[in-house]
Tab-separated table of C-alpha atoms in Angstrom:
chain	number	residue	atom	x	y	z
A	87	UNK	CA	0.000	0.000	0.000
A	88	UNK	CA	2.645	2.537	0.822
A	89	UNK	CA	4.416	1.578	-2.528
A	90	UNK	CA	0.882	2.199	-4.129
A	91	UNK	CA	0.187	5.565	-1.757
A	92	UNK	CA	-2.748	4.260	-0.895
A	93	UNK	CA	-4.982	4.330	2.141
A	94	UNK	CA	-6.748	1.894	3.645
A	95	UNK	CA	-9.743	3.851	3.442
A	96	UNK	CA	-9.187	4.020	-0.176
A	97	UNK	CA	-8.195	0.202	-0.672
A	98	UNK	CA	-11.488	-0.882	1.140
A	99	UNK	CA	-13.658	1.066	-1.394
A	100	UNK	CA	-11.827	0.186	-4.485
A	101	UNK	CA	-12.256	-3.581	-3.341
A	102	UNK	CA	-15.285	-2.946	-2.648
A	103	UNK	CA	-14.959	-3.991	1.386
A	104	UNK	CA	-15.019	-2.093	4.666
A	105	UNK	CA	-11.849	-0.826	5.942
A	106	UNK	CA	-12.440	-3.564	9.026
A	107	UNK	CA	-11.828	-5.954	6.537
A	108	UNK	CA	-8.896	-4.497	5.381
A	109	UNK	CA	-7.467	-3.857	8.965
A	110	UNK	CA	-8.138	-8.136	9.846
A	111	UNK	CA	-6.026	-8.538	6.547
A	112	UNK	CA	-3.009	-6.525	6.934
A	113	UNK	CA	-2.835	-7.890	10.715
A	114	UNK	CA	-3.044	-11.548	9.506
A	115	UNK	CA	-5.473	-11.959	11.681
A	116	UNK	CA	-7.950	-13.576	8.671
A	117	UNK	CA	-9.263	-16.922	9.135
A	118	UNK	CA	-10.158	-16.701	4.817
A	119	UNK	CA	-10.406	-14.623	2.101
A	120	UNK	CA	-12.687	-15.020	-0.504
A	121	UNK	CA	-11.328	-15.424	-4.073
A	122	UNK	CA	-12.293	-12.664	-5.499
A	123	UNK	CA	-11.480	-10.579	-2.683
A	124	UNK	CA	-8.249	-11.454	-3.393
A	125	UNK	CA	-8.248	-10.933	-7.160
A	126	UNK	CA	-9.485	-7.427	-6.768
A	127	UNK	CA	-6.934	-6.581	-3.981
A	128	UNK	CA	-4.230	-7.346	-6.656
A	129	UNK	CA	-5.804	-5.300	-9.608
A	130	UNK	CA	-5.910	-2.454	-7.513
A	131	UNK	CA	-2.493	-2.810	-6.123
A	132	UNK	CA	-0.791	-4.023	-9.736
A	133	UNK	CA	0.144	-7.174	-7.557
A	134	UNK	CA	0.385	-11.353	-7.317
A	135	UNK	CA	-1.433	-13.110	-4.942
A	136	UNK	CA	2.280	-13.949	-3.478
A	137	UNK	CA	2.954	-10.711	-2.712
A	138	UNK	CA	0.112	-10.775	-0.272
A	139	UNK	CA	-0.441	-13.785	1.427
A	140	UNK	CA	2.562	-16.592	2.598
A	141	UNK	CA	2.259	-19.922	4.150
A	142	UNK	CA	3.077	-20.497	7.463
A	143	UNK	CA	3.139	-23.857	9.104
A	144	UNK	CA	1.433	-24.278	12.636
């Protein structure tokens, strides 16, 4: 986002979200995210998935 200078205000309505949504997914603190949630989150931020999310093993 910073790269982007964007706020999360901004984010959440070009996604299409509220910015409570966006706050649980920049603190990792998402059980899910939907699909397309995830699509439009890397239009808007000229991104890959990878560059958002990472795998971490319990």
């Amino acid at each position: 986002m910073a790269e982007r200078n964007i706020s999360s205000n901004e984010l959440a309505k070009l996604v299409g979200i509220t910015p409570a949504n966006i706050s649980i997914l920049k603190t990792g603190k998402a059980k899910a995210v939907r699909f397309t949630t995830l699509e439009k989150l890397c239009q808007v931020l000229d991104c890959q998935p990878g560059d958002l999310i990472k795998y971490e093993k319990d």
